[in-house]
mmCIF file of C-alpha atoms in Angstrom:
data_model
loop_
_atom_site.group_PDB
_atom_site.id
_atom_site.type_symbol
_atom_site.label_atom_id
_atom_site.label_comp_id
_atom_site.label_asym_id
_atom_site.label_seq_id
_atom_site.Cartn_x
_atom_site.Cartn_y
_atom_site.Cartn_z
ATOM 1 C CA TYR A 1 -11.399 -4.684 2.297
ATOM 2 C CA ASN A 2 -12.598 -5.049 5.836
ATOM 3 C CA ILE A 3 -10.576 -7.775 7.567
ATOM 4 C CA THR A 4 -13.351 -8.467 10.059
ATOM 5 C CA GLU A 5 -15.566 -9.801 7.242
ATOM 6 C CA ALA A 6 -15.233 -13.212 5.567
ATOM 7 C CA PRO A 7 -13.340 -14.130 3.439
ATOM 8 C CA PHE A 8 -11.031 -11.145 4.122
ATOM 9 C CA ASN A 9 -10.666 -12.233 7.757
ATOM 10 C CA SER A 10 -8.565 -15.161 6.510
ATOM 11 C CA LEU A 11 -4.828 -14.515 6.327
ATOM 12 C CA ALA A 12 -4.471 -17.049 3.506
ATOM 13 C CA PHE A 13 -7.213 -15.354 1.454
ATOM 14 C CA ARG A 14 -5.559 -11.957 1.938
ATOM 15 C CA GLN A 15 -2.329 -13.515 0.694
ATOM 16 C CA VAL A 16 -4.226 -14.680 -2.411
ATOM 17 C CA LEU A 17 -5.307 -11.100 -3.063
ATOM 18 C CA ALA A 18 -1.784 -9.828 -2.464
ATOM 19 C CA THR A 19 -0.272 -12.198 -5.024
ATOM 20 C CA ALA A 20 -3.098 -12.000 -7.588
ATOM 21 C CA ILE A 21 -3.029 -8.215 -8.127
ATOM 22 C CA ASN A 22 -0.292 -6.863 -10.388
ATOM 23 C CA THR A 23 0.423 -3.371 -9.050
ATOM 24 C CA SER A 24 3.258 -2.912 -11.568
ATOM 25 C CA GLU A 25 0.758 -3.298 -14.409
ATOM 26 C CA ILE A 26 -1.570 -0.801 -12.719
ATOM 27 C CA THR A 27 1.368 1.616 -12.528
ATOM 28 C CA GLN A 28 2.027 1.305 -16.250
ATOM 29 C CA GLN A 29 -1.498 1.074 -17.675
ATOM 30 C CA VAL A 30 -3.368 3.498 -15.432
ATOM 31 C CA TYR A 31 -0.721 5.923 -14.222
ATOM 32 C CA GLU A 32 1.644 5.812 -17.234
ATOM 33 C CA GLY A 33 4.523 4.817 -14.970
ATOM 34 C CA TYR A 34 3.988 7.660 -12.495
ATOM 35 C CA ALA A 35 3.179 5.566 -9.439
ATOM 36 C CA THR A 36 5.217 3.259 -7.241
ATOM 37 C CA PRO A 37 3.961 -0.301 -6.791
ATOM 38 C CA GLY A 38 3.441 -1.183 -3.162
ATOM 39 C CA ALA A 39 5.894 -4.088 -3.347
ATOM 40 C CA LEU A 40 8.619 -1.511 -3.968
ATOM 41 C CA ALA A 41 7.205 1.266 -1.807
ATOM 42 C CA ARG A 42 6.363 -0.741 1.301
ATOM 43 C CA GLY A 43 2.913 0.755 1.680
ATOM 44 C CA THR A 44 2.386 4.483 1.605
ATOM 45 C CA ILE A 45 6.079 5.239 2.061
ATOM 46 C CA PRO A 46 8.030 6.118 -1.098
ATOM 47 C CA PRO A 47 11.422 4.448 -1.611
ATOM 48 C CA SER A 48 13.162 7.794 -1.060
ATOM 49 C CA ALA A 49 12.042 7.778 2.614
ATOM 50 C CA ARG A 50 13.947 4.635 3.597
ATOM 51 C CA PRO A 51 14.241 5.357 7.330
ATOM 52 C CA TRP A 52 10.431 5.385 7.543
ATOM 53 C CA HIS A 53 9.889 1.964 5.989
ATOM 54 C CA ASN A 54 8.769 -0.911 8.139
ATOM 55 C CA GLN A 55 11.343 -3.413 6.904
ATOM 56 C CA SER A 56 9.497 -6.289 8.554
ATOM 57 C CA THR A 57 6.555 -6.031 6.153
ATOM 58 C CA ILE A 58 6.403 -8.830 3.622
ATOM 59 C CA PRO A 59 6.430 -7.704 -0.016
ATOM 60 C CA TYR A 60 4.001 -9.813 -2.044
ATOM 61 C CA ASN A 61 4.854 -9.811 -5.712
ATOM 62 C CA TYR A 62 2.411 -10.678 -8.463
ATOM 63 C CA ASN A 63 2.282 -14.460 -8.913
ATOM 64 C CA LEU A 64 -0.961 -15.870 -10.302
ATOM 65 C CA THR A 65 0.231 -19.473 -9.940
ATOM 66 C CA ALA A 66 0.949 -18.937 -6.239
ATOM 67 C CA ALA A 67 -2.490 -17.325 -5.805
ATOM 68 C CA ARG A 68 -4.197 -20.308 -7.458
ATOM 69 C CA ASN A 69 -2.193 -22.744 -5.330
ATOM 70 C CA LEU A 70 -3.171 -20.889 -2.136
ATOM 71 C CA LEU A 71 -6.837 -21.085 -3.172
ATOM 72 C CA SER A 72 -6.562 -24.806 -3.818
ATOM 73 C CA GLU A 73 -4.875 -25.356 -0.439
ATOM 74 C CA GLN A 74 -7.820 -23.575 1.218
ATOM 75 C CA GLY A 75 -10.352 -25.873 -0.460
ATOM 76 C CA PHE A 76 -11.557 -23.506 -3.189
ATOM 77 C CA SER A 77 -12.453 -25.115 -6.507
ATOM 78 C CA ARG A 78 -13.825 -24.169 -9.925
ATOM 79 C CA ASN A 79 -17.178 -24.938 -11.475
ATOM 80 C CA GLY A 80 -17.702 -26.080 -15.085
ATOM 81 C CA THR A 81 -17.536 -22.516 -16.420
ATOM 82 C CA GLY A 82 -14.327 -21.649 -14.520
ATOM 83 C CA GLY A 83 -16.034 -19.747 -11.709
ATOM 84 C CA LEU A 84 -14.282 -19.861 -8.342
ATOM 85 C CA LEU A 85 -16.192 -21.682 -5.617
ATOM 86 C CA TYR A 86 -15.838 -21.393 -1.858
ATOM 87 C CA PRO A 87 -15.232 -24.708 -0.049
ATOM 88 C CA ASN A 88 -19.011 -24.789 0.646
ATOM 89 C CA GLY A 89 -19.705 -24.721 -3.119
ATOM 90 C CA SER A 90 -21.053 -21.166 -3.419
ATOM 91 C CA LEU A 91 -19.692 -18.823 -6.077
ATOM 92 C CA VAL A 92 -17.057 -16.270 -5.058
ATOM 93 C CA SER A 93 -18.274 -12.839 -6.135
ATOM 94 C CA PHE A 94 -17.490 -9.293 -5.064
ATOM 95 C CA LYS A 95 -18.232 -5.722 -5.897
ATOM 96 C CA ILE A 96 -15.374 -3.273 -6.138
ATOM 97 C CA TYR A 97 -16.478 0.189 -5.066
ATOM 98 C CA THR A 98 -14.304 2.929 -6.490
ATOM 99 C CA ASP A 99 -14.434 6.682 -6.239
ATOM 100 C CA ASN A 100 -14.886 8.514 -9.511
ATOM 101 C CA ASP A 101 -13.561 11.772 -8.047
ATOM 102 C CA GLN A 102 -9.891 10.903 -8.585
ATOM 103 C CA MET A 103 -8.309 10.171 -11.945
ATOM 104 C CA GLY A 104 -7.118 6.614 -12.222
ATOM 105 C CA ASN A 105 -9.243 4.978 -9.550
ATOM 106 C CA ALA A 106 -11.788 3.510 -11.974
ATOM 107 C CA GLY A 107 -8.985 2.285 -14.225
ATOM 108 C CA ALA A 108 -7.204 0.705 -11.266
ATOM 109 C CA ALA A 109 -10.456 -0.868 -10.024
ATOM 110 C CA ASN A 110 -11.142 -2.352 -13.463
ATOM 111 C CA LEU A 111 -7.630 -3.819 -13.632
ATOM 112 C CA VAL A 112 -8.029 -5.279 -10.134
ATOM 113 C CA ALA A 113 -11.315 -6.765 -11.355
ATOM 114 C CA SER A 114 -9.569 -8.343 -14.353
ATOM 115 C CA PHE A 115 -6.844 -9.849 -12.135
ATOM 116 C CA LEU A 116 -9.442 -11.371 -9.806
ATOM 117 C CA GLU A 117 -11.564 -12.553 -12.747
ATOM 118 C CA SER A 118 -8.509 -14.505 -13.940
ATOM 119 C CA LEU A 119 -8.879 -16.496 -10.694
ATOM 120 C CA GLY A 120 -12.547 -17.155 -11.499
ATOM 121 C CA VAL A 121 -13.960 -14.521 -9.126
ATOM 122 C CA GLN A 122 -17.165 -12.855 -10.329
ATOM 123 C CA ILE A 123 -16.673 -9.074 -10.078
ATOM 124 C CA ARG A 124 -18.754 -5.941 -10.601
ATOM 125 C CA VAL A 125 -17.180 -2.463 -10.405
ATOM 126 C CA VAL A 126 -19.358 0.257 -8.843
ATOM 127 C CA GLU A 127 -18.196 3.850 -9.440
ATOM 128 C CA GLU A 128 -19.405 6.490 -6.958
ATOM 129 C CA PRO A 129 -18.221 9.815 -5.545
ATOM 130 C CA LEU A 130 -15.978 9.310 -2.520
ATOM 131 C CA LEU A 131 -18.509 11.005 -0.219
ATOM 132 C CA GLN A 132 -21.129 8.460 -1.272
ATOM 133 C CA ILE A 133 -18.715 5.592 -0.612
ATOM 134 C CA GLN A 134 -18.045 7.008 2.861
ATOM 135 C CA GLY A 135 -21.781 7.368 3.487
ATOM 136 C CA ASP A 136 -22.444 3.852 2.213
ATOM 137 C CA TYR A 137 -19.812 2.473 4.580
ATOM 138 C CA GLY A 138 -21.599 4.002 7.552
ATOM 139 C CA SER A 139 -25.032 2.885 6.331
ATOM 140 C CA SER A 140 -26.729 -0.162 7.780
ATOM 141 C CA VAL A 141 -28.385 -0.946 4.424
ATOM 142 C CA SER A 142 -25.204 -0.966 2.298
ATOM 143 C CA ASP A 143 -23.092 -4.062 1.647
ATOM 144 C CA ILE A 144 -19.891 -2.075 1.104
ATOM 145 C CA SER A 145 -18.257 -3.221 4.361
ATOM 146 C CA ARG A 146 -18.253 -6.784 2.969
ATOM 147 C CA GLU A 147 -16.814 -5.778 -0.422
ATOM 148 C CA LEU A 148 -13.626 -4.334 -1.913
ATOM 149 C CA VAL A 149 -12.829 -0.625 -2.260
ATOM 150 C CA VAL A 150 -10.318 1.040 -4.579
ATOM 151 C CA ALA A 151 -9.931 4.684 -3.604
ATOM 152 C CA SER A 152 -7.209 7.304 -3.415
ATOM 153 C CA SER A 153 -5.507 8.696 -0.424
ATOM 154 C CA ASN A 154 -3.223 11.664 -0.733
ATOM 155 C CA SER A 155 0.181 11.297 0.805
ATOM 156 C CA SER A 156 0.865 14.966 1.428
ATOM 157 C CA PHE A 157 3.591 14.278 3.982
ATOM 158 C CA PHE A 158 5.724 12.395 1.459
ATOM 159 C CA GLY A 159 4.193 13.888 -1.675
ATOM 160 C CA LEU A 160 3.752 10.549 -3.419
ATOM 161 C CA GLY A 161 0.838 8.171 -3.525
ATOM 162 C CA GLN A 162 1.507 4.450 -3.509
ATOM 163 C CA LEU A 163 -0.316 1.408 -4.869
ATOM 164 C CA ASP A 164 -0.706 -1.268 -2.258
ATOM 165 C CA ILE A 165 -3.123 -3.552 -0.489
ATOM 166 C CA GLN A 166 -1.694 -2.802 2.932
ATOM 167 C CA PRO A 167 -2.990 0.078 5.013
ATOM 168 C CA GLY A 168 -0.407 2.802 5.358
ATOM 169 C CA TRP A 169 -0.251 2.654 9.130
ATOM 170 C CA ASP A 170 1.083 -0.909 8.890
ATOM 171 C CA SER A 171 4.133 0.080 6.875
ATOM 172 C CA TYR A 172 4.854 3.456 8.444
ATOM 173 C CA PHE A 173 7.343 3.971 11.259
ATOM 174 C CA PRO A 174 6.117 7.068 13.135
ATOM 175 C CA TRP A 175 8.975 8.399 15.193
ATOM 176 C CA SER A 176 10.859 5.130 14.609
ATOM 177 C CA GLN A 177 8.332 3.026 16.563
ATOM 178 C CA ALA A 178 7.682 -0.346 14.923
ATOM 179 C CA GLN A 179 4.057 -1.000 13.954
ATOM 180 C CA SER A 180 2.375 -4.380 14.012
ATOM 181 C CA THR A 181 1.928 -6.147 10.735
ATOM 182 C CA TRP A 182 -1.391 -6.179 8.837
ATOM 183 C CA LEU A 183 -1.246 -9.949 8.537
ATOM 184 C CA GLU A 184 -1.444 -11.051 12.128
ATOM 185 C CA PRO A 185 -3.438 -11.493 14.144
ATOM 186 C CA ALA A 186 -6.184 -12.154 11.625
ATOM 187 C CA SER A 187 -8.757 -10.695 14.022
ATOM 188 C CA ALA A 188 -6.998 -7.325 14.297
#
């Protein structure tokens, strides 16, 4: 997601996403156990590379009750059919763009959709080649910059990919220099 766009520009809403998505289940169902959930990996850094972890990052574990409570505290509500409503009364709905070039991305995107649907979010998964997603992001007619994206990045330096909602540069210590956290400031 693009943290300059609403509702992703809200720290509290990003915390909802962090606690509503079960990366351990994605590991098991999509990758047959051959992936490391971000809560364990601290972003794109595998547990075996401990000196490179940013230990100040906050691990958000799956907790649907906490996610629902955070939504309620922010003024979100549900309509008669269980759909999640913004404080202004409009329905919360997103597209999840996912690249169909890499095995597992569509499966992961569909699981993310199911986790968010359990909150009442209306979701549609859009599968495209990664080059099209990149082109859409640069296009002035596409809405992708205001939506969610599930795509793969290869971690050739460490040899392992990770499942996380945090960008890698926020949990990576290049040359032992601390990086700022993804959570604050919200306008970053």
